[in-house]
mmCIF file of C-alpha atoms in Angstrom:
data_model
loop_
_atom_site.group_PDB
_atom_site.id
_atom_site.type_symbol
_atom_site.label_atom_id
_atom_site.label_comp_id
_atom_site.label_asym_id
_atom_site.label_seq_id
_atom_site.Cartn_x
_atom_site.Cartn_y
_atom_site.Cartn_z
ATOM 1 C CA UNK A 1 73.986 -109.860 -19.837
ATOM 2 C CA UNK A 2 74.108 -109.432 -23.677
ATOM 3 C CA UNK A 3 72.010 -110.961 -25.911
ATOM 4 C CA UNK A 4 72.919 -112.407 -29.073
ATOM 5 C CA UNK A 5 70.739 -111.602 -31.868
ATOM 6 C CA UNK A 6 71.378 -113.888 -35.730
ATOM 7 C CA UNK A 7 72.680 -112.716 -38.190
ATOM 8 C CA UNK A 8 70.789 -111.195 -41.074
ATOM 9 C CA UNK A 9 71.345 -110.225 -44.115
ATOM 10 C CA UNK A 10 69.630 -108.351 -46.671
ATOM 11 C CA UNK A 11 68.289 -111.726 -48.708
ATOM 12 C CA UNK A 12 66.976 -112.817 -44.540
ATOM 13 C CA UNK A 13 68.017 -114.513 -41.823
ATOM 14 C CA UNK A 14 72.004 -115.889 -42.670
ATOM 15 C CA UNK A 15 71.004 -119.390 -41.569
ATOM 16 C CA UNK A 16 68.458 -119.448 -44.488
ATOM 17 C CA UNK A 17 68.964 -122.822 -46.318
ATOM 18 C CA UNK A 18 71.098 -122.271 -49.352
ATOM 19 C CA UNK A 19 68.379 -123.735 -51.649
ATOM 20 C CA UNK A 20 65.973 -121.156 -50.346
ATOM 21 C CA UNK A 21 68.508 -118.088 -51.198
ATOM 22 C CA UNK A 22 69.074 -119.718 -54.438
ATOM 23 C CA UNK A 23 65.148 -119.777 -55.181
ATOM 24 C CA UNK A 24 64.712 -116.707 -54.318
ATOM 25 C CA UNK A 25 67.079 -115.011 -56.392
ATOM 26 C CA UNK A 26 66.535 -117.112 -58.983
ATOM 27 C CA UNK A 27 62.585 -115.459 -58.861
ATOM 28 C CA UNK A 28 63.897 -111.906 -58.174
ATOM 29 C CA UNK A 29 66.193 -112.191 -61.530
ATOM 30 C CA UNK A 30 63.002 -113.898 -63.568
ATOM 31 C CA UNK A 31 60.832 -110.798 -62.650
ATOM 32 C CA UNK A 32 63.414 -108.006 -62.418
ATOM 33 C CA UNK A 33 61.867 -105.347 -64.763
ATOM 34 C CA UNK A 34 64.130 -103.927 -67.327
ATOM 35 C CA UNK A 35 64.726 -100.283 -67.859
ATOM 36 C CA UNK A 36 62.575 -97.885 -69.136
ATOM 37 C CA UNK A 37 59.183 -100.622 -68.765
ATOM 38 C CA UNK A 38 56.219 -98.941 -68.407
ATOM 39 C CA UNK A 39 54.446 -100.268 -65.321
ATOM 40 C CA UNK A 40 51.116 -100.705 -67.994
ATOM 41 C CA UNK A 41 53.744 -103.320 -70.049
ATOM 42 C CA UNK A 42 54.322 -105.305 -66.600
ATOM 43 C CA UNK A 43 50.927 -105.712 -66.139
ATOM 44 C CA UNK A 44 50.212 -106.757 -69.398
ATOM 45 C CA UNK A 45 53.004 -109.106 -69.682
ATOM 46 C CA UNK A 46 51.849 -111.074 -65.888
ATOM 47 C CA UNK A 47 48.178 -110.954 -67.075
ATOM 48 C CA UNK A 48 48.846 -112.866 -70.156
ATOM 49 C CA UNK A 49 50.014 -115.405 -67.447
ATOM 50 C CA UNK A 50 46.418 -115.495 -66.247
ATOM 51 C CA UNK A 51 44.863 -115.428 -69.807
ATOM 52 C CA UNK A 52 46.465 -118.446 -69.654
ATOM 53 C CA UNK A 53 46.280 -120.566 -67.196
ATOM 54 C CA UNK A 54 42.488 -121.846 -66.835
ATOM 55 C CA UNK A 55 42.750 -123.766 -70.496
ATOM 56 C CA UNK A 56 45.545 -125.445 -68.608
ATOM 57 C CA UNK A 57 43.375 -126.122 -65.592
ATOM 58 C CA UNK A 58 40.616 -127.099 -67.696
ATOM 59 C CA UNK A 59 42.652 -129.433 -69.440
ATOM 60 C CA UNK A 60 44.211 -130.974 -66.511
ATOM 61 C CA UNK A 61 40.804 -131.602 -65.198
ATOM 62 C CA UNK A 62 39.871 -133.772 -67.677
ATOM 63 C CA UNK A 63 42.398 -136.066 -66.721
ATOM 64 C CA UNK A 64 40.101 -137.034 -63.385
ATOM 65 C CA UNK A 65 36.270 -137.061 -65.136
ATOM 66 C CA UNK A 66 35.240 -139.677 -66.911
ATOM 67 C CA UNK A 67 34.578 -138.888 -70.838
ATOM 68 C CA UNK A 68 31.657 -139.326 -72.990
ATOM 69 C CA UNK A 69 31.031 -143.137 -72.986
ATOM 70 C CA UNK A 70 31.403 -143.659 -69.526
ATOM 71 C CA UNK A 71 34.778 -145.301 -69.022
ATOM 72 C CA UNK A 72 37.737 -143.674 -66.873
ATOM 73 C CA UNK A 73 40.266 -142.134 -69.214
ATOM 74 C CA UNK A 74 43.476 -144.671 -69.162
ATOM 75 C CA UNK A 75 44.942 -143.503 -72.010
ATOM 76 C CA UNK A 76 48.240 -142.669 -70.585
ATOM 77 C CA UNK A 77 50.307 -141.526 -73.861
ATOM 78 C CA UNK A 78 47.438 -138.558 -74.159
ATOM 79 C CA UNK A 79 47.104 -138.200 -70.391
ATOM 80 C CA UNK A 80 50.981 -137.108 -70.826
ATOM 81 C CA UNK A 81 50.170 -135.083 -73.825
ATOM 82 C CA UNK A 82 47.673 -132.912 -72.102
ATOM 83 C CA UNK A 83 50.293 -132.702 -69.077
ATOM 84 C CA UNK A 84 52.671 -131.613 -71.616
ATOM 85 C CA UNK A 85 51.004 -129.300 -73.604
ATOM 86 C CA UNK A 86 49.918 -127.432 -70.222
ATOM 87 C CA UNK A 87 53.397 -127.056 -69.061
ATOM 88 C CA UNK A 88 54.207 -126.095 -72.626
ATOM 89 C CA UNK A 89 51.175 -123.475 -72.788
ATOM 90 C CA UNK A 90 52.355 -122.111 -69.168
ATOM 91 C CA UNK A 91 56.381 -121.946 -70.390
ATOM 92 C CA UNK A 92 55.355 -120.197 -73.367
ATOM 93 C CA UNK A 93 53.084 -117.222 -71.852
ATOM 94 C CA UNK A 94 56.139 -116.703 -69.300
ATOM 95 C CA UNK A 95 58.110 -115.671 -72.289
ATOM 96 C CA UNK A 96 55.691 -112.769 -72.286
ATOM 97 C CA UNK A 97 57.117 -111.426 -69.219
ATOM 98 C CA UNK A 98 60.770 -111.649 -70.786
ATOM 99 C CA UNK A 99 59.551 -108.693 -73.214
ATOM 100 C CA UNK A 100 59.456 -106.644 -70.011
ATOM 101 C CA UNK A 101 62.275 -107.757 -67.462
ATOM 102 C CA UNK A 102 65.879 -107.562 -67.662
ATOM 103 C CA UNK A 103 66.404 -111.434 -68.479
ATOM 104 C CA UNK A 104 65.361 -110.351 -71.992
ATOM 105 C CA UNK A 105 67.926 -107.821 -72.582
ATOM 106 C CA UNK A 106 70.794 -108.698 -70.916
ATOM 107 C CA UNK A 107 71.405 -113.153 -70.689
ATOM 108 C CA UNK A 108 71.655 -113.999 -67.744
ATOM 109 C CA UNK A 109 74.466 -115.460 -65.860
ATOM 110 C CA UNK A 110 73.559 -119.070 -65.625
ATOM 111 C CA UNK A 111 73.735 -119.104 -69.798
ATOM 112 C CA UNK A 112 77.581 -120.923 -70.625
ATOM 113 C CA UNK A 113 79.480 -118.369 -73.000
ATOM 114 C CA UNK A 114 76.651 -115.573 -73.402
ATOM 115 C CA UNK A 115 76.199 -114.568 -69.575
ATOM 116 C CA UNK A 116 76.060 -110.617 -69.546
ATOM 117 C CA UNK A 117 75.732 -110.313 -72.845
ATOM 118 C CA UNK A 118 73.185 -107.703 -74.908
ATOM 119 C CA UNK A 119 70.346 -109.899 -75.877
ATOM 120 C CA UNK A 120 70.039 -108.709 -79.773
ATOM 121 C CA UNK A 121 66.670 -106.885 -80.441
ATOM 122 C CA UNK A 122 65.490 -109.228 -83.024
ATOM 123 C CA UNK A 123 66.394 -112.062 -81.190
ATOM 124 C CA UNK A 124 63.431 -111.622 -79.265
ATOM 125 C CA UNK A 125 61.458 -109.792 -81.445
ATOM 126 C CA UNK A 126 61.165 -111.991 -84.615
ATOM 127 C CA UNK A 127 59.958 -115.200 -82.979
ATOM 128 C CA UNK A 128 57.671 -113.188 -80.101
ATOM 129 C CA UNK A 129 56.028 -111.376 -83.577
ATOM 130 C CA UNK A 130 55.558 -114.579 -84.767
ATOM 131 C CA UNK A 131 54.367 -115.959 -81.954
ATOM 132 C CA UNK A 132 51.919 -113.314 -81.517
ATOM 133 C CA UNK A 133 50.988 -113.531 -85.169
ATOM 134 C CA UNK A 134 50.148 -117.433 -85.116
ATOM 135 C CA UNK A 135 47.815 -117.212 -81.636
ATOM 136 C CA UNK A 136 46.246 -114.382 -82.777
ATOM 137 C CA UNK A 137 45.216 -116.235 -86.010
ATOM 138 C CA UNK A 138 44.754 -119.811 -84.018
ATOM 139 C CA UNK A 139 42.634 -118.418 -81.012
ATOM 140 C CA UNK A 140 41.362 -114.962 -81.955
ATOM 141 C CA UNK A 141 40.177 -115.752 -85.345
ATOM 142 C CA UNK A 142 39.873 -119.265 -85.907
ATOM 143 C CA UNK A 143 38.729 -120.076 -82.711
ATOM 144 C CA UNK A 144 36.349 -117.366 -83.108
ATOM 145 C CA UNK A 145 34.673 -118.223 -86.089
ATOM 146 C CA UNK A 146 34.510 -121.990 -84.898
ATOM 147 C CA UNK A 147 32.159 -120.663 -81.681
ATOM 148 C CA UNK A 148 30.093 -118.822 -84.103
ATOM 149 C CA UNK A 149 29.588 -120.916 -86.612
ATOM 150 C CA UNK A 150 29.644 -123.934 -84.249
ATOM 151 C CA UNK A 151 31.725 -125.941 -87.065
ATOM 152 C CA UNK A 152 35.308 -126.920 -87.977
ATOM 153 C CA UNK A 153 37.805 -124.943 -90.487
ATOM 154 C CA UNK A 154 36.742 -127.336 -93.063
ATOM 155 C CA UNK A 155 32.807 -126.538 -93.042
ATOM 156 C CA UNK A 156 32.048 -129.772 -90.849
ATOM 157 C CA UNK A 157 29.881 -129.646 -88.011
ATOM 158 C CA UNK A 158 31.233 -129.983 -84.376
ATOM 159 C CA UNK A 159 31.005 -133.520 -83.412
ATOM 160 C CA UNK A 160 27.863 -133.512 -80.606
ATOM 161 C CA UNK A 161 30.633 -134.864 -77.732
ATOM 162 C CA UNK A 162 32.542 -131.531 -77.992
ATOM 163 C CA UNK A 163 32.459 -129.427 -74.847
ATOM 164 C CA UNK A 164 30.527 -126.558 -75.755
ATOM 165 C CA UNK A 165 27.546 -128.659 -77.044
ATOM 166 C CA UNK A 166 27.357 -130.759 -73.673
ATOM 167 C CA UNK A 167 25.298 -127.610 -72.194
ATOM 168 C CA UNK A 168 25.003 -126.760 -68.582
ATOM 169 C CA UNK A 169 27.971 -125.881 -66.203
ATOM 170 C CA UNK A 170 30.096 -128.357 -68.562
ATOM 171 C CA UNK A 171 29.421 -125.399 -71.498
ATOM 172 C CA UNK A 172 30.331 -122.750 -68.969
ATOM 173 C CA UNK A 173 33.506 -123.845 -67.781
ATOM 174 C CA UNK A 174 34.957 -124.380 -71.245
ATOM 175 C CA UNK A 175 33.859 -121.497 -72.548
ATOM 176 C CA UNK A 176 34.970 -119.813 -68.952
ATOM 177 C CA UNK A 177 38.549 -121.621 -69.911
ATOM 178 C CA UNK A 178 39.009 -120.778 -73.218
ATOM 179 C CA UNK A 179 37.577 -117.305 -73.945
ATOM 180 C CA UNK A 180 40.590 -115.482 -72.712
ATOM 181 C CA UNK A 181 43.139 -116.838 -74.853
ATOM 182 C CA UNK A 182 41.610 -114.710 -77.644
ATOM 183 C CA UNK A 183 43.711 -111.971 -76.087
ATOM 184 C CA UNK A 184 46.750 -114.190 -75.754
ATOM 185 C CA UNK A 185 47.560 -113.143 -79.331
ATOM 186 C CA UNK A 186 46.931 -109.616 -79.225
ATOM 187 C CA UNK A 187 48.542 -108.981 -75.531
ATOM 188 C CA UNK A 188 51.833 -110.627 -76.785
ATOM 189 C CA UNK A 189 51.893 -108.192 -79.901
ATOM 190 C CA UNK A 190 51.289 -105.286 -78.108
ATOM 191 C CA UNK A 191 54.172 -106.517 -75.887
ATOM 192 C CA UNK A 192 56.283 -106.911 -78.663
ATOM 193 C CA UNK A 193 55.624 -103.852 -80.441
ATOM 194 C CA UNK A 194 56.799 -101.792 -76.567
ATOM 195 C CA UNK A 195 59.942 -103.880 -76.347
ATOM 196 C CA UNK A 196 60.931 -103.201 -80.079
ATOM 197 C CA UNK A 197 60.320 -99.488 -79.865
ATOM 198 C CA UNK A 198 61.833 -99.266 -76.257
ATOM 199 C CA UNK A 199 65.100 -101.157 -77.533
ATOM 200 C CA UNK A 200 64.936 -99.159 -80.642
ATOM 201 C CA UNK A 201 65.462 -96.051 -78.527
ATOM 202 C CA UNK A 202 67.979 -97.363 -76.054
ATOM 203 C CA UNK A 203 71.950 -96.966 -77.683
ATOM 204 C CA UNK A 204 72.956 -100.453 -78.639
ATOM 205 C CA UNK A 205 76.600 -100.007 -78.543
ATOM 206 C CA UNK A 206 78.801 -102.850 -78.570
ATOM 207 C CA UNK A 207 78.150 -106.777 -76.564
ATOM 208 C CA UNK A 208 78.411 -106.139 -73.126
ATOM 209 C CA UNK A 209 81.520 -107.880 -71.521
ATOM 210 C CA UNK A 210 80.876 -111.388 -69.623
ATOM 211 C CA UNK A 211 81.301 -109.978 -66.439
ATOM 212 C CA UNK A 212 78.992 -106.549 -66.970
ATOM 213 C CA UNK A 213 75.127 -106.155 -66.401
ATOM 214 C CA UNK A 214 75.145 -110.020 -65.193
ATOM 215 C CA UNK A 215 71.672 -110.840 -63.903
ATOM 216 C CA UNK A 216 72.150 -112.115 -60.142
#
């Protein structure tokens, strides 16, 4: 007596929901590396991912302590900020791994009118060297200076509620959370500077057509 075995395929088993395929080639094409990536660019491109990430989760955590004076936070409009800015922080350091998969060469398929299409060098290079350029200056210098000299841009002293006067554990988290976005800046430009030169070599030739080098 024969046994029937399921079919399978090479994305798994072919009764798979369809949302699950869909996922996961929807996170194969977000972290298909392009050509020509160094495998040192890949891993600085998913560590800035991790440089990060704990400001986030040090931000999100204030949203269940209690601040200064004692009273619950309940300030909902800045309880959505903070939620915001984390996503925001978290969308933005993805970009980072666009300078080194194929989704930032070639648009992908789910973009209307530009799917398959050459992504144009300084498309992505102009705003990512800005980018760079901006959190270099905000968290590598600035926020440098203002740990050293324990004061704002404008001379003042920190106010004696801000976290890295509270002391203790409190001191070491922040400072635990915050610290590695000095390299945020710096990561991103040295990111920036591989794609340019690696697209700089590569022959541009013309747009690709709709249907070619699609990201699936």
């Amino acid at each position: 007596m024969s046994m029937v075995r399921p079919t399978t395929t090479s994305e798994g088993p072919a009764h798979a929901p369809r949302g699950e395929g869909r996922l996961r080639q929807a996170w194969r094409a977000a972290h298909e590396p392009a050509a020509g990536v160094p495998r040192w660019a890949r891993r600085v491109a998913y560590t800035v991912l991790l440089v990060v990430l704990p400001s986030g989760i040090w931000r999100l955590g204030v949203l269940f302590t209690e601040d200064k004076r004692g009273g619950a936070i309940e300030d909902w409009a800045m309880n959505g900020y903070i939620v915001f800015l984390t996503l925001l922080s978290e969308i933005l350091a993805f970009t980072a791994v666009g300078l080194v998969a194929r989704w930032g060469e070639v648009v992908p398929r789910w973009v209307p009118w530009l799917r398959g299409r050459r992504v144009p060098t300084a498309a992505a290079v102009v705003p990512a060297m800005i980018g760079a350029t901006i959190l270099t200056l905000v968290f590598t210098v600035i926020a440098t200076v203002t740990t050293v000299t324990q004061s704002k841009t404008n001379g003042d002293p920190l106010p004696a509620d801000f976290p890295s006067k509270a002391g203790g554990w409190e001191t070491v988290y922040f400072y635990a959370a915050y610290v590695p976005l000095v390299l945020w800046g710096p990561m991103l430009g040295i990111l920036t500077y591989a794609y340019w030169r690696r697209r700089g070599s590569a022959t541009t030739g013309p747009l690709l057509p709709p249907t070619a080098g699609t990201i699936t």
